[in-house]
Each structure stands twice: as structure tokens, then as C-alpha cells.
Amino acid sequence: MLMNGKKGVILGVANNKSIAYGIAKACAAQGATIAFTYLNDSLKKRVEPIAAEFGSENLVYPCDVSRPEEIVALKESLQKDLGEIDFIVHSIAFAPKEGLSGRFYDITKNAFDIAMDISVYSLIEITRELKPLLSKNSSILTLSYYGGVKYIPNYNLMGVAKAALEMTTKYLAEDLGKDGCRVNAISAGPIKTLAAAGIGDFRFMLKWNEAHAPLKKNVSIDEVGNSGMYLLSDLSSAVTGEIHYVDCGFNIMGMPAVEFDENGKPAIAWNGEK
Ligand code: 0WD
């Protein structure tokens, strides 16, 4: 199995719809030992049974990434319970609701700081704190979205955070390459998760992607999970600093490919409905 003997930690499982859950499933299926973290007590109740599903009932730790002391405590727990680790998955993002709709220029400094802290700086801090535990052949993975590269309606503040996250991935990749650690991001297509529910008109985004992506479907957490497992495994041993699209090809489209009906009218209307 591809992940036999590999140990790692996955941050960002909120429930079994989370992208992080899809990644955990794919890694566990290939023999990985996985530690899980939860944001707060209400999520603890959801994460514990998920950890048990993967035989990790004794590897569940609190970690609110906005609290540096919890990241330090996570490092100590992982060191005690796992020793060396081979992978880290950072599947965390947050922006206050005001940053996910309306006029972009109305974003407050407070909302901006929170989004950048939790969605971007946390990757740097986790990497720095957990680095002493990383093996000489390790891999770090984070999650991005196309809204960090091009304008996407309502993605607003999170778009700016994802742009910063993607560059953070590249700078970390250079920094850690000499120590045998790879750092990559998956830019996933839209998926209905808890975090996605906060984005205005998300259902429309799903329809638009399904209608216009070359594969004519939306991506599933299992598909992102399989690609994530590849980036965490030795199959990708020469891949680092990469932003890997797992979006049914949506990002390659410069213009929607539209079919026309017998009257010469586009068969796909502006709202993505046939
Ligand atoms: O369409 C999507 N769902 C996409 C998501 C497309 C492309 C990328 N992504 C990204 C997200 O931006 C995020 O970085 O994937 C990552 C995972 O998101 P998800 O799986 O869509 O969402 P969810 O299941 O909600 O997991 C994100 C979790 C949080 O869940 P809630 O819903 O409680 O905010 O991030 C965690 C939390 O568990 N999280 C934190 N963890 C530690 N400390 C914190 C925090 N301060 N804040 C949020």
C-alpha cells in the first residue's frame, strides 16, 4: 500500500462532508496512520467518531489555529504519541461573513486580519512548529480555490486569502525542500461543505462549474482525497510548490463551450440552466 508506515496529521475535518475527510479516507485506505484535530468542543463530538472510523481514537487533539498555544500543544502531543511524522494536511479556512458578499472595498481591517490569520498564516505557523517532527521524506498539503487566481462572485476576501496561500505554498516549498519536505496545494473545484455554505450564491457556482467544466460534473471529496493522497505519498516525490487543480478541468476554460439550438440560441442560458 502506498502510505504504509506513513504517519501524519490532518487539520480541518469538520464532518464527513469535509474535504479533509476525503483525504483521510484515501490515506487510510493506503495504510496511513492519521492524527486528527478539532476546532472546538462542538466539533470534537463530530471528529471523534470520524477518527475512530480510521482506528485513530487515541490520536485526536484540540487545535484552534488562531491560538498559538494550541499549536504548540499539538506539537507536544504528536511528538509523544507519534514521534516522527511524514505528512501534514492543512484544510482550514475562515473569513467573517461580511467578507464573502457585497462590495469588496467594504471589507474591514478586522475581517481581513482574521481571514489572513486563520486561512494563511496558520499554514506558516503549523509548518514552523511541526517542522522538528517532520521526517526527511515528508509532504505538506493545503487547499486552495480558483478564486485566488481569478475573480469569482462573492468569494471576495477569501480570494485574496487564497492568493496569499498559494504564494505561501511556493515560498515554503523552497524553504523546506533542502530538508526533504515537499509543500503543495490542491485547488479544488466547488464542493458543498460547511465552509462553502458561507459563500453567497454557492449553488449557482456548483451549477456553473458543472455546466462549463470539460468533464461536465463537479468534483467529489473522494476525488480530491485521491489526488491529495498522491501528493502526500512517494508517488509525487519530485513534485513541490505545485498548485494542482482538481476541478474537472474548469480552470482551463477561457470561454464556455456553448451548444446552440435549432434557432441559433445558446442551449446553456446565462444562469447555467439548459
Ligand atoms: O468548495 C469548497 N468547499 C472548497 C474548499 C473548494 C476549494 C477549496 N476549499 C478549501 C477551503 O477554503 C478550506 O481551506 O478547502 C479547505 C477545507 O474546506 P471544506 O472542507 O470545504 O470545509 P469544512 O468542512 O467546513 O472544513 C473547514 C474547517 C472548519 O470547519 P467550519 O465549518 O467549522 O468552519 O476549517 C476548520 C474548521 O474545522 N477551521 C479551523 N480549524 C482550526 N482553527 C479554524 C480555526 N481557527 N477555523 C476553521
Short mmCIF file of C-alpha atoms in Angstrom, two decimals, residues 23-246:
data_model
loop_
_atom_site.label_atom_id
_atom_site.label_comp_id
_atom_site.label_asym_id
_atom_site.label_seq_id
_atom_site.Cartn_x
_atom_site.Cartn_y
_atom_site.Cartn_z
CA ILE A 23 -8.18 12.98 2.10
CA ALA A 24 -8.19 10.98 5.36
CA LYS A 25 -10.23 8.23 3.73
CA ALA A 26 -7.85 7.92 0.78
CA CYS A 27 -4.75 7.93 3.02
CA ALA A 28 -6.22 5.40 5.48
CA ALA A 29 -7.15 3.11 2.59
CA GLN A 30 -3.45 3.09 1.65
CA GLY A 31 -2.30 2.22 5.16
CA ALA A 32 -1.50 5.63 6.72
CA THR A 33 -1.71 6.34 10.46
CA ILE A 34 -3.60 9.61 10.90
CA ALA A 35 -3.93 12.05 13.80
CA PHE A 36 -6.90 14.45 13.70
CA THR A 37 -7.55 17.87 15.20
CA TYR A 38 -10.78 19.67 16.05
CA LEU A 39 -11.51 23.37 16.31
CA ASN A 40 -13.72 23.44 19.43
CA ASP A 41 -15.81 21.27 21.73
CA SER A 42 -18.84 21.16 19.46
CA LEU A 43 -16.70 19.87 16.58
CA LYS A 44 -14.90 17.45 18.92
CA LYS A 45 -18.10 15.38 19.08
CA ARG A 46 -18.11 15.10 15.28
CA VAL A 47 -14.39 14.49 14.82
CA GLU A 48 -14.04 11.75 17.48
CA PRO A 49 -16.25 9.19 15.70
CA ILE A 50 -14.54 10.02 12.40
CA ALA A 51 -11.12 9.37 13.96
CA ALA A 52 -12.45 6.08 15.37
CA GLU A 53 -13.57 5.10 11.86
CA PHE A 54 -9.89 5.21 10.84
CA GLY A 55 -8.59 3.48 14.01
CA SER A 56 -7.30 6.80 15.38
CA GLU A 57 -9.44 7.13 18.52
CA ASN A 58 -6.31 7.86 20.57
CA LEU A 59 -4.98 10.44 18.11
CA VAL A 60 -7.48 13.31 18.41
CA TYR A 61 -6.32 16.72 19.62
CA PRO A 62 -7.72 20.22 20.01
CA CYS A 63 -6.25 22.86 17.71
CA ASP A 64 -7.77 26.26 17.07
CA VAL A 65 -5.08 27.69 14.79
CA SER A 66 -5.83 31.24 15.96
CA ARG A 67 -4.35 30.20 19.36
CA PRO A 68 -0.57 29.72 19.12
CA GLU A 69 -0.52 27.81 22.42
CA GLU A 70 -2.79 25.15 20.91
CA ILE A 71 -0.38 24.66 18.01
CA VAL A 72 2.50 24.21 20.48
CA ALA A 73 0.39 21.75 22.49
CA LEU A 74 -0.40 19.85 19.26
CA LYS A 75 3.30 19.52 18.53
CA GLU A 76 3.95 18.12 22.00
CA SER A 77 1.08 15.61 21.72
CA LEU A 78 2.18 14.44 18.27
CA GLN A 79 5.77 14.09 19.44
CA LYS A 80 4.65 11.98 22.39
CA ASP A 81 2.14 9.81 20.52
CA LEU A 82 3.64 9.50 17.02
CA GLY A 83 7.26 10.66 17.23
CA GLU A 84 8.28 11.49 13.69
CA ILE A 85 5.58 12.42 11.15
CA ASP A 86 5.57 12.18 7.34
CA PHE A 87 2.69 14.42 6.36
CA ILE A 88 0.54 17.39 7.36
CA VAL A 89 -2.77 18.34 5.77
CA HIS A 90 -3.92 21.94 6.29
CA SER A 91 -7.57 22.04 5.23
CA ILE A 92 -8.61 25.15 7.11
CA ALA A 93 -10.07 28.46 6.07
CA PHE A 94 -12.27 31.09 7.63
CA ALA A 95 -13.48 34.58 6.73
CA PRO A 96 -16.12 36.60 8.59
CA LYS A 97 -19.41 36.59 6.67
CA GLU A 98 -19.04 40.27 5.75
CA GLY A 99 -16.03 39.27 3.61
CA LEU A 100 -17.98 36.80 1.47
CA SER A 101 -20.55 39.00 -0.27
CA GLY A 102 -21.22 42.62 -1.19
CA ARG A 103 -18.70 45.25 -2.23
CA PHE A 104 -15.12 44.08 -1.87
CA TYR A 105 -13.94 47.51 -0.76
CA ASP A 106 -16.27 47.45 2.26
CA ILE A 107 -14.17 44.75 3.94
CA THR A 108 -12.99 45.87 7.38
CA LYS A 109 -9.42 45.56 8.56
CA ASN A 110 -10.65 43.28 11.32
CA ALA A 111 -12.26 40.83 8.85
CA PHE A 112 -9.18 40.99 6.62
CA ASP A 113 -6.85 40.20 9.52
CA ILE A 114 -8.97 37.27 10.74
CA ALA A 115 -9.19 35.69 7.27
CA MET A 116 -5.46 36.04 6.63
CA ASP A 117 -4.59 34.76 10.10
CA ILE A 118 -6.73 31.61 10.01
CA SER A 119 -6.56 30.82 6.29
CA VAL A 120 -2.93 31.72 5.51
CA TYR A 121 -0.69 32.49 8.46
CA SER A 122 -1.79 29.26 10.17
CA LEU A 123 -0.04 27.24 7.44
CA ILE A 124 3.23 29.04 8.15
CA GLU A 125 2.90 28.66 11.91
CA ILE A 126 1.95 24.98 11.75
CA THR A 127 4.84 24.30 9.41
CA ARG A 128 7.32 26.07 11.67
CA GLU A 129 6.07 24.42 14.87
CA LEU A 130 5.77 20.89 13.48
CA LYS A 131 8.95 21.02 11.40
CA PRO A 132 11.12 19.38 14.09
CA LEU A 133 8.84 16.33 13.84
CA LEU A 134 8.95 16.03 10.04
CA SER A 135 10.79 13.07 8.55
CA LYS A 136 13.43 13.52 5.85
CA ASN A 137 10.85 12.47 3.25
CA SER A 138 7.76 14.41 4.18
CA SER A 139 4.90 16.23 2.49
CA ILE A 140 2.64 19.13 3.44
CA LEU A 141 -0.65 19.78 1.64
CA THR A 142 -3.03 22.74 1.76
CA LEU A 143 -6.31 23.51 -0.02
CA SER A 144 -6.93 26.42 -2.35
CA TYR A 145 -9.56 27.57 -4.83
CA TYR A 146 -9.55 29.24 -8.26
CA GLY A 147 -10.97 32.41 -6.66
CA GLY A 148 -7.38 33.10 -5.56
CA VAL A 149 -6.35 33.45 -9.21
CA LYS A 150 -9.38 34.96 -10.96
CA TYR A 151 -12.41 36.96 -9.85
CA ILE A 152 -15.26 34.77 -8.58
CA PRO A 153 -18.50 36.47 -7.45
CA ASN A 154 -18.81 36.69 -3.63
CA TYR A 155 -15.54 34.87 -2.95
CA ASN A 156 -14.12 38.33 -2.20
CA LEU A 157 -11.92 38.25 0.89
CA MET A 158 -11.29 34.52 0.63
CA GLY A 159 -9.97 35.09 -2.90
CA VAL A 160 -7.29 37.39 -1.56
CA ALA A 161 -6.51 34.89 1.20
CA LYS A 162 -6.17 32.03 -1.33
CA ALA A 163 -3.82 34.12 -3.50
CA ALA A 164 -1.64 34.60 -0.42
CA LEU A 165 -1.95 30.92 0.48
CA GLU A 166 -0.77 29.83 -2.97
CA MET A 167 2.34 32.03 -2.77
CA THR A 168 2.91 30.84 0.80
CA THR A 169 2.91 27.28 -0.58
CA LYS A 170 5.67 28.21 -3.05
CA TYR A 171 7.86 30.05 -0.53
CA LEU A 172 7.50 27.20 1.97
CA ALA A 173 8.37 24.69 -0.78
CA GLU A 174 11.67 26.46 -1.41
CA ASP A 175 12.37 26.82 2.30
CA LEU A 176 11.74 23.18 3.17
CA GLY A 177 12.98 21.46 0.02
CA LYS A 178 16.53 21.25 1.33
CA ASP A 179 15.21 19.34 4.37
CA GLY A 180 13.43 16.75 2.24
CA CYS A 181 9.97 18.20 2.76
CA ARG A 182 7.60 18.97 -0.12
CA VAL A 183 4.80 21.55 0.09
CA ASN A 184 1.89 21.55 -2.37
CA ALA A 185 -1.66 22.84 -2.70
CA ILE A 186 -4.72 21.35 -4.33
CA SER A 187 -7.00 23.89 -5.95
CA ALA A 188 -10.30 22.03 -5.68
CA GLY A 189 -13.48 22.75 -7.61
CA PRO A 190 -16.51 23.82 -5.54
CA ILE A 191 -17.92 21.21 -3.15
CA LYS A 192 -20.91 21.57 -0.83
CA THR A 193 -19.31 21.60 2.64
CA LEU A 194 -19.91 23.58 5.84
CA ALA A 195 -17.34 26.20 4.83
CA ALA A 196 -18.89 26.54 1.37
CA ALA A 197 -22.29 27.28 2.91
CA GLY A 198 -20.90 30.67 3.97
CA ILE A 199 -20.27 31.78 0.37
CA GLY A 200 -23.05 33.75 -1.33
CA ASP A 201 -24.84 32.00 -4.26
CA PHE A 202 -22.80 28.84 -3.79
CA ARG A 203 -25.42 26.66 -5.51
CA PHE A 204 -25.04 28.80 -8.60
CA MET A 205 -21.26 28.25 -8.51
CA LEU A 206 -21.84 24.50 -8.48
CA LYS A 207 -24.20 24.70 -11.46
CA TRP A 208 -21.85 26.96 -13.40
CA ASN A 209 -18.89 24.64 -12.86
CA GLU A 210 -20.86 21.56 -13.78
CA ALA A 211 -22.09 23.20 -16.98
CA HIS A 212 -18.73 24.60 -18.10
CA ALA A 213 -16.01 22.24 -16.83
CA PRO A 214 -14.63 19.93 -19.55
CA LEU A 215 -15.70 16.86 -17.54
CA LYS A 216 -19.26 18.29 -17.14
CA LYS A 217 -19.50 17.41 -13.47
CA ASN A 218 -18.47 18.68 -10.04
CA VAL A 219 -15.59 17.15 -8.17
CA SER A 220 -16.24 14.91 -5.10
CA ILE A 221 -14.31 14.79 -1.82
CA ASP A 222 -13.22 11.26 -2.76
CA GLU A 223 -11.63 12.59 -5.94
CA VAL A 224 -9.85 15.39 -4.07
CA GLY A 225 -8.89 12.78 -1.47
CA ASN A 226 -7.23 10.53 -4.04
CA SER A 227 -5.26 13.43 -5.54
CA GLY A 228 -4.32 14.55 -2.03
CA MET A 229 -3.08 11.06 -1.19
CA TYR A 230 -0.90 11.14 -4.32
CA LEU A 231 0.67 14.45 -3.21
CA LEU A 232 1.29 13.06 0.29
CA SER A 233 2.73 9.77 -0.96
CA ASP A 234 6.10 9.00 -2.57
CA LEU A 235 4.36 8.83 -5.96
CA SER A 236 4.85 12.62 -6.10
CA SER A 237 8.43 12.60 -4.78
CA ALA A 238 9.60 15.18 -7.35
CA VAL A 239 6.59 17.49 -7.01
CA THR A 240 6.78 20.56 -4.77
CA GLY A 241 5.47 24.13 -4.79
CA GLU A 242 2.71 22.96 -7.11
CA ILE A 243 -0.86 24.26 -7.21
CA HIS A 244 -2.58 21.16 -8.52
CA TYR A 245 -6.07 21.68 -9.95
CA VAL A 246 -8.64 19.03 -9.06
#
